[in-house]
Coordinates of C-alpha atoms and ligand atoms in Angstrom, one line a residue:
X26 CA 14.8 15.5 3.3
X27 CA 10.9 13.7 3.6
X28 CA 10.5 10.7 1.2
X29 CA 6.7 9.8 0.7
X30 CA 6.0 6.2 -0.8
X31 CA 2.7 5.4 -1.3
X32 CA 2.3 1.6 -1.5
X33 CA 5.5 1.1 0.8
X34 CA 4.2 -2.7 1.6
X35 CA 5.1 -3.7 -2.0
X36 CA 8.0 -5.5 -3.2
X37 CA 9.6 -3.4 -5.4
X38 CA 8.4 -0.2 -2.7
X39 CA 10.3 -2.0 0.7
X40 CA 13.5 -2.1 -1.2
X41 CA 13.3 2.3 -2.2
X42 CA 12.4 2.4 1.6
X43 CA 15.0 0.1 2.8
X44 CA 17.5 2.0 0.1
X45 CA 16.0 5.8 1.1
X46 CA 16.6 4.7 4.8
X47 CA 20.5 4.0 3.9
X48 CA 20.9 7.2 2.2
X49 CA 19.3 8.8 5.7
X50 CA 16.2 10.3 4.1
X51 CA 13.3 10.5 6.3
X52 CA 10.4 8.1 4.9
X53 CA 6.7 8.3 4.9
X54 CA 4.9 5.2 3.7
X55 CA 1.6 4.5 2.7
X56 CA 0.0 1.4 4.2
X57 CA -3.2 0.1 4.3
X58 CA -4.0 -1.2 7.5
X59 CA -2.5 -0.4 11.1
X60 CA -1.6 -4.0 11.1
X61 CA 0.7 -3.5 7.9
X62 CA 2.4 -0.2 8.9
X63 CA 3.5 -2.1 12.3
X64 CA 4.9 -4.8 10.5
X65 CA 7.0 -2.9 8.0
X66 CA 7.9 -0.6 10.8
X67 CA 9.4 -3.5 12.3
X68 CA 11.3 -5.0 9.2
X69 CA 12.9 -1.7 8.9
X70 CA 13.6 -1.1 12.3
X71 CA 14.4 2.8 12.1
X72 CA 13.4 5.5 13.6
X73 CA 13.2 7.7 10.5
X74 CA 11.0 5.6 9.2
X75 CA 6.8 6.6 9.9
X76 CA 3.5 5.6 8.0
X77 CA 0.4 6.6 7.7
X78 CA -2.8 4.9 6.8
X79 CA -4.3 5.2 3.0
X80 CA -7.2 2.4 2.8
X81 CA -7.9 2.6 -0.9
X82 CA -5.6 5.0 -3.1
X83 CA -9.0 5.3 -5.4
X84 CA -10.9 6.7 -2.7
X85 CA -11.6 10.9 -3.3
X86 CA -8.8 12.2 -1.2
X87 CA -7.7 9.4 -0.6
X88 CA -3.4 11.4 0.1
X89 CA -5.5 14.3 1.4
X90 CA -4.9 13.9 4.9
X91 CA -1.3 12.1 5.0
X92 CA -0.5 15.4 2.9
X93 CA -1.2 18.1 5.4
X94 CA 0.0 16.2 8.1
X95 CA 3.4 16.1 6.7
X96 CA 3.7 19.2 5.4
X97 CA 7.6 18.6 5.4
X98 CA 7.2 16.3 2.4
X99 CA 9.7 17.2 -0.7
X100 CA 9.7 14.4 -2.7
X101 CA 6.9 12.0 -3.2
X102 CA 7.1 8.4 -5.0
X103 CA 3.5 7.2 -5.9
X104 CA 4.5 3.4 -6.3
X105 CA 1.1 1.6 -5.2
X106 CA -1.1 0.2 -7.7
X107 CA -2.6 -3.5 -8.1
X108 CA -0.6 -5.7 -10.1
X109 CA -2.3 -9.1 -10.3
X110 CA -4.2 -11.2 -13.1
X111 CA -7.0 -12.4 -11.1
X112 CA -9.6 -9.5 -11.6
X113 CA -13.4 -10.5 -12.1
X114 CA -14.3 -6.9 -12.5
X115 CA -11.5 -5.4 -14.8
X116 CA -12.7 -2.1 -14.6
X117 CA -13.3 -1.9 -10.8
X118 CA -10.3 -3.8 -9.5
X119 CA -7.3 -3.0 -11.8
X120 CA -8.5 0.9 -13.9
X121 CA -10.0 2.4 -11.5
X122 CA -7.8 2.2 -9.0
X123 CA -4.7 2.7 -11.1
X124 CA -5.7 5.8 -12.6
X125 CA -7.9 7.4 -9.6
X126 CA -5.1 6.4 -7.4
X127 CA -2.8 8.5 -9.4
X128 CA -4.9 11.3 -10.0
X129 CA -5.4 11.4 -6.1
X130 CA -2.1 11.3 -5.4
X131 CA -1.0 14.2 -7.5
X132 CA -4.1 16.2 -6.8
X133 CA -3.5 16.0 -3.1
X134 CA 0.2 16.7 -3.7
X135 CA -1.2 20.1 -5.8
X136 CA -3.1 21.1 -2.7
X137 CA -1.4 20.0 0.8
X138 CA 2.5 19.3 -0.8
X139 CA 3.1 22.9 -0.9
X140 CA 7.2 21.2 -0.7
X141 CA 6.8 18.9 -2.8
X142 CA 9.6 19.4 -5.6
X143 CA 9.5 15.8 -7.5
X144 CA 7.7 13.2 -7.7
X145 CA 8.2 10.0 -9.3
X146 CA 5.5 7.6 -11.0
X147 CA 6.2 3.6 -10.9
X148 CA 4.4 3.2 -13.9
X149 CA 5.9 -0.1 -16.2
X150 CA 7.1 -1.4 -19.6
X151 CA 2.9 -2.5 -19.6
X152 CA 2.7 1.3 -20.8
X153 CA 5.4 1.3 -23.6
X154 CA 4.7 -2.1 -25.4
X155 CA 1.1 -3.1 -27.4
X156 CA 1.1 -6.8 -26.9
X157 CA 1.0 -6.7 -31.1
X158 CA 3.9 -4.8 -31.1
X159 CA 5.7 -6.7 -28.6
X160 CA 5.6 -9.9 -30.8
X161 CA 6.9 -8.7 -34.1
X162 CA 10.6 -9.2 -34.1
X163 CA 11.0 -5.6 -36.5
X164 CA 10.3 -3.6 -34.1
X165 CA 11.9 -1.4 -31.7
X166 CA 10.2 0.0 -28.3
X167 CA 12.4 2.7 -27.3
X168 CA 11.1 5.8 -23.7
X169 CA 8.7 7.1 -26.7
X170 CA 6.8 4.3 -27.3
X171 CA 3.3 3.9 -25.8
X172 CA 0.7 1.1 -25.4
X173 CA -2.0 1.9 -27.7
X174 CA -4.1 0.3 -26.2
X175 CA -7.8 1.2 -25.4
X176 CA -10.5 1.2 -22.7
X177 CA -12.3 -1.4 -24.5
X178 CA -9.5 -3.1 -25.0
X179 CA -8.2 -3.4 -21.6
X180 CA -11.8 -4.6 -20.1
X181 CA -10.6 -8.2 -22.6
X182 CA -9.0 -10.0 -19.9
X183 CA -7.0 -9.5 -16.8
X184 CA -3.4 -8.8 -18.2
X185 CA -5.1 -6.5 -21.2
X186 CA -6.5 -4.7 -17.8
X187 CA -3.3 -4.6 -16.1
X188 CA -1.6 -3.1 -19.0
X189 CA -4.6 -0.5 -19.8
X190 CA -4.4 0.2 -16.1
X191 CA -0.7 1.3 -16.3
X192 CA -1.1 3.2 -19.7
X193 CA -4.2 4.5 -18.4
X194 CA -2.8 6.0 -15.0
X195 CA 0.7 7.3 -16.6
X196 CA -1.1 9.3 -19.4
X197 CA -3.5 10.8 -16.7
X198 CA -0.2 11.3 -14.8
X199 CA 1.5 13.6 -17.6
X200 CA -1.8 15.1 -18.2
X201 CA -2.3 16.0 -14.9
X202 CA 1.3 18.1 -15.3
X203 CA 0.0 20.0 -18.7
X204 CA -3.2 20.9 -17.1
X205 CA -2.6 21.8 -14.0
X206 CA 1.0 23.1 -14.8
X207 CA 2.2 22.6 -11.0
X208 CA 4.9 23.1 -8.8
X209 CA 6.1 19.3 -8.9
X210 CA 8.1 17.7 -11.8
X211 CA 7.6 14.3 -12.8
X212 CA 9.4 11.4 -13.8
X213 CA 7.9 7.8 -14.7
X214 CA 9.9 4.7 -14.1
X215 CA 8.8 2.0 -16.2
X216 CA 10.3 -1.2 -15.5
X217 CA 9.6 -4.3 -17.3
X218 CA 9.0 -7.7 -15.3
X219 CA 10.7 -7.4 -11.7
X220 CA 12.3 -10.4 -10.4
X221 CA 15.0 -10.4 -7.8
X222 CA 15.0 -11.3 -4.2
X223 CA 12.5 -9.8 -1.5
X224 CA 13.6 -7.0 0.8
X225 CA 13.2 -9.4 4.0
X226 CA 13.8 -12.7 4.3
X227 CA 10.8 -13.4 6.0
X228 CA 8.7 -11.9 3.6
X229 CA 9.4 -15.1 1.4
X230 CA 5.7 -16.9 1.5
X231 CA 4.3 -20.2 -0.2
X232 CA 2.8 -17.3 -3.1
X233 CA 4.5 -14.0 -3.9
X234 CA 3.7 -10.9 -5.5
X235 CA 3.0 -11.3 -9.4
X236 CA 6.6 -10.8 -11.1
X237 CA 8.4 -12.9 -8.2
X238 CA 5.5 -15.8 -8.7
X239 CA 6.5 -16.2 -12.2
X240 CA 10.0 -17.9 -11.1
X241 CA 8.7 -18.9 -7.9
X242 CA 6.0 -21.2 -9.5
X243 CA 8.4 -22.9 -11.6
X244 CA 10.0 -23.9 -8.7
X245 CA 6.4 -25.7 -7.8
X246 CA 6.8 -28.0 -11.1
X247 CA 6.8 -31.4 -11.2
X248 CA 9.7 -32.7 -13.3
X249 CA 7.3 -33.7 -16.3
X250 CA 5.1 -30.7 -15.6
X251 CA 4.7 -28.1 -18.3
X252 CA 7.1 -25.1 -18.8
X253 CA 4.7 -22.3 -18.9
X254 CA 4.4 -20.1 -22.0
X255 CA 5.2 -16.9 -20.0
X256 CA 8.5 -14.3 -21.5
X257 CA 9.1 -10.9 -21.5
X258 CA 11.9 -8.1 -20.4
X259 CA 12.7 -8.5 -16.9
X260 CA 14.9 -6.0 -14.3
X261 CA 16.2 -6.7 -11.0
X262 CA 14.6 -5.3 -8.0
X263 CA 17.6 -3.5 -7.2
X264 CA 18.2 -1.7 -10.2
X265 CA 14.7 -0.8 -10.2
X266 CA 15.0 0.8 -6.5
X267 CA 17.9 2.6 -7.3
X268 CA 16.7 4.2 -10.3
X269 CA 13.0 5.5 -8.7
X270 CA 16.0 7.0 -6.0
X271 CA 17.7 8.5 -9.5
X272 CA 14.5 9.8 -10.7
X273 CA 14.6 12.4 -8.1
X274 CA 18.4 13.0 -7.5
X275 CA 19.1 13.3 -10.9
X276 CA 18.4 16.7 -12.2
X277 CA 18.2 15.0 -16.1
X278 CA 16.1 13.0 -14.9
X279 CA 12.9 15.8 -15.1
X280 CA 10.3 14.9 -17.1
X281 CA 11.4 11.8 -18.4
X282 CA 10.6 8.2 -18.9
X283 CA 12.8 5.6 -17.6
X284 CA 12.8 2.6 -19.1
X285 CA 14.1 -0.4 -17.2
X286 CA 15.1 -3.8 -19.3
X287 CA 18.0 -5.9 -18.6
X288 CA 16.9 -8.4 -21.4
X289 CA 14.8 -10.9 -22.2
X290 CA 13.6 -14.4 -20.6
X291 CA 11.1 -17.0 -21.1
X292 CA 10.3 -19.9 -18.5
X293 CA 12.8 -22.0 -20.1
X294 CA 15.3 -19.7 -20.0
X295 CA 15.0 -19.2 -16.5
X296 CA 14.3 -23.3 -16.4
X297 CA 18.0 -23.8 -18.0
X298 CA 19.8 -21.1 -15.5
X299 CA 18.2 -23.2 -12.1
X300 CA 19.5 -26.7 -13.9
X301 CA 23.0 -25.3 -14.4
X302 CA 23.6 -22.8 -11.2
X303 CA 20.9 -24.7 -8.6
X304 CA 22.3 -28.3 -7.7
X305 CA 19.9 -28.8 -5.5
X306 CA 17.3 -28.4 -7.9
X307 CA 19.0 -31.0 -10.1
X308 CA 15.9 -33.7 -11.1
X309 CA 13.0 -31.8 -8.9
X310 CA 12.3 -29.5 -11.8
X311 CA 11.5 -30.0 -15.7
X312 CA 14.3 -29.5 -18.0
X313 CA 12.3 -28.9 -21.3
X314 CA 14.4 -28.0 -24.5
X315 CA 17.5 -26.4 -23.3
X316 CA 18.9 -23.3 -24.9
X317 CA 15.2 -23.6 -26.9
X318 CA 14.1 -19.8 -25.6
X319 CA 16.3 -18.0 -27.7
X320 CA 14.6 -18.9 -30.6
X321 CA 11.3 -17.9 -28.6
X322 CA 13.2 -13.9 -27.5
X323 CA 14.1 -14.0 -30.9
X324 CA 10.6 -13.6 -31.9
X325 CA 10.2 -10.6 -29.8
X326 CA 10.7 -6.7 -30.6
X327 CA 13.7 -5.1 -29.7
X328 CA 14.0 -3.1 -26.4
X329 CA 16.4 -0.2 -26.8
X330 CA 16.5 1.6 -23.8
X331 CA 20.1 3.8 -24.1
X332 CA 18.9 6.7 -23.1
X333 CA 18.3 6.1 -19.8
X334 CA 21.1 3.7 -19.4
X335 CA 22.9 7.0 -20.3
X336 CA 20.8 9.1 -17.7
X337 CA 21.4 6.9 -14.8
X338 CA 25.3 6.4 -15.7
X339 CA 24.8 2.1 -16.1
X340 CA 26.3 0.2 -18.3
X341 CA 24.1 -3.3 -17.8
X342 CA 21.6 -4.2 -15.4
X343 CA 21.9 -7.2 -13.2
X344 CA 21.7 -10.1 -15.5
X345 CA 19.2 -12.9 -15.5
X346 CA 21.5 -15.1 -14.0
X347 CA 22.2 -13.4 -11.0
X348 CA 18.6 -12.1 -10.4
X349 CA 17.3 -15.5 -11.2
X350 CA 19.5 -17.1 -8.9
X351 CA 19.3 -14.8 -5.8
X352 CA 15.8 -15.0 -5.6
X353 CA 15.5 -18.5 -5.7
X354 CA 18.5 -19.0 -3.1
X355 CA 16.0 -17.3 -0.6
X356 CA 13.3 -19.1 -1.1
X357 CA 15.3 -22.0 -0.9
X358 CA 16.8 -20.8 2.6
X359 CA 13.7 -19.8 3.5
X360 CA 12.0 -23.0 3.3
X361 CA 14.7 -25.2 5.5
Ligands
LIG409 P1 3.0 -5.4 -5.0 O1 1.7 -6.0 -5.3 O2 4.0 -6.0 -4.1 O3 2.8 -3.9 -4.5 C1 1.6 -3.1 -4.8 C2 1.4 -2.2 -3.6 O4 0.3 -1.3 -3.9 C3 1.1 -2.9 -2.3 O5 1.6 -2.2 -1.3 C4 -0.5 -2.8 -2.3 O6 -1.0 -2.8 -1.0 C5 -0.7 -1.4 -2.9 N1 -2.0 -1.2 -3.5 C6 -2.6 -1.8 -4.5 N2 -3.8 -1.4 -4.7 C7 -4.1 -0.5 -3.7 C8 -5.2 0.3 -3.4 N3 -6.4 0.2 -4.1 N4 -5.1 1.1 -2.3 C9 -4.0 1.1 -1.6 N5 -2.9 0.4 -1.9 C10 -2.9 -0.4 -2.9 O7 3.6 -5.2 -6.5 P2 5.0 -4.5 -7.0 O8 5.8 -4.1 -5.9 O9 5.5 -5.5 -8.0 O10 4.4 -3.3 -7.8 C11 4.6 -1.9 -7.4 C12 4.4 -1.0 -8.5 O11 5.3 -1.4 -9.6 C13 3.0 -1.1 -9.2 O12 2.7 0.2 -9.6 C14 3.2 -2.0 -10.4 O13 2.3 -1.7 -11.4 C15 4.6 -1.5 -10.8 N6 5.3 -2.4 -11.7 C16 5.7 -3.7 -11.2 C17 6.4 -4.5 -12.0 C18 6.8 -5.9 -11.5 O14 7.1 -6.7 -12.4 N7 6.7 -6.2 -10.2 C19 6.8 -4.2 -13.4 C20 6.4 -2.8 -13.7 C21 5.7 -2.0 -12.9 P3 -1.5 -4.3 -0.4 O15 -0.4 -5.3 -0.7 O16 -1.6 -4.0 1.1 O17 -2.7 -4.6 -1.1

């Protein structure tokens, strides 16, 4: 069976590659440069593994051609899409290419995946939760919930973009399916923050993708620096590969929105789990108010995600603890 994965450079994407690999699919990734296909091709070090090049996802046509040259393509998982907070231009750099990208993807999939049977959306918790909602303790985000968020809205600031873009590109997604009523189902995954340990070793750098910077630049505190304000839900990276891998497998899984939370942290959360499981942390890092970001999650709506717990047959995610700790024992490693 042929996996595509557009995006397969990204951190969450080179653990589904890494995972489709074990289960002996065949994988097509999306790159973006020659450059980055070799390298990946070389972390993964199988022969089932091939790429092909897709410069710009928001490019017209941009799948066109990786399409009808692998016309043995069944299943195709559209993970790429920026994720940063650093746009200038909101519109140009984090909506456009989120929801172009998408629309390219599934129109190309209409027209050259005549195979195609699935295909599975990375879209996030960013679509679910309207940052009002989010920070009123009565309420509940369940798989129905959506960002209400608008295009006005999201042009604010960079995260208001990267949650429009997400919103944005999932609605255009199931739209897409009412419209064009095609041969494909779908299923979104919609993960909240991702933290967890990087497919390779060596892909640990100084800076990392956006969800693994936010415990990675605690790490770069002084011991009276600041905590930073940042919290949120958070998943492990390996929860989050399996279940994109469940999104297609699973027959239930048609049509549906997968919501992945494991629970909630803020910086001092994660602050109070490196000063208790870390020793060699011990004095290099702040220690703020310990046990203090309860009171802070406290604050925060409720995340009730049962029903796909249900679908996907898990009782709890990987904990913070564990996700916390493994991906700051490899950056550790990594920098001796
Ligand atoms: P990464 O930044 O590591 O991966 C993003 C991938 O998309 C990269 O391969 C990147 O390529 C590619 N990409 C971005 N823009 C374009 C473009 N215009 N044309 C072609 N390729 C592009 O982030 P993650 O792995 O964290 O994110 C993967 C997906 O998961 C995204 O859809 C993101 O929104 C979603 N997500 C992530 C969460 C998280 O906390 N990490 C939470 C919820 C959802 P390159 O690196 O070469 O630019």
């Amino acid at each position: 069976v042929s996996v595509f994965v557009s995006g397969a450079t990204g951190f969450i994407a080179q653990h589904i590659v890494k995972s489709l690999l074990k289960k002996n699919y065949i994988v097509i990734g999306s790159v973006r440069s020659t450059a980055k296909g070799e390298h990946l091709s070389k972390l993964l070090g199988s022969d089932n593994f091939s790429y092909e090049i897709v410069e710009d996802i928001e490019k017209e046509g941009a799948f066109d051609a990786a399409l009808q040259k692998h016309p043995e393509v069944s299943i195709f998982l559209h993970t790429a899409s920026p994720f940063h907070f650093k746009a200038t231009d909101i519109e140009k750099e984090l909506l456009l290419p989120a929801v172009n990208g998408t629309k390219n993807a599934l129109r190309a999939i209409q027209l050259h995946g005549k195979n195609v049977t699935n295909v599975v959306l990375t879209s996030s918790y960013a679509a679910i939760s309207t940052t009002s909602v989010e920070s009123n303790p009565e309420n509940t985000l369940t798989e129905d919930s959506w960002n209400e968020i608008t295009w006005d809205l999201a042009l604010k600031d960079p995260v208001s973009g990267y949650r429009g873009s997400k919103t944005f590109a999932e609605k255009a997604a199931w739209e897409f399916l009412e419209k064009n009523k095609p041969q494909f189902s779908l299923t979104a995954i919609n993960p909240s923050f991702v933290f967890g340990p990087q497919a390779f070793d060596s892909e640990v750098k100084d800076s990392l993708n956006t969800s693994s910077e936010v415990i990675n630049s605690l790490l770069k505190l002084e011991p009276d620096g600041t905590i930073p304000p940042v919290r949120g839900g958070f998943v492990d990276v390996r929860d989050v590969a399996d279940a994109h891998i469940a999104g297609f497998e699973n027959p239930e899984a048609k049509g549906k929105r997968l919501l992945l939370n494991a629970g909630r942290f803020t910086a001092q959360s994660i602050i109070d789990i490196l000063n208790e499981s870390v020793p060699e942390l011990k004095g290099k890092i702040p220690v703020g108010t310990p046990g203090s970001g309860k009171e802070v999650i406290a604050s925060l709506a409720t995340i009730d995600n049962s029903k796909t717990k249900k679908l996907l047959g898990v009782s709890e995610f990987i904990d913070l603890k564990t996700t916390v700790v493994d991906s700051v024992k490899q950056i550790l490693d990594n920098r001796k």
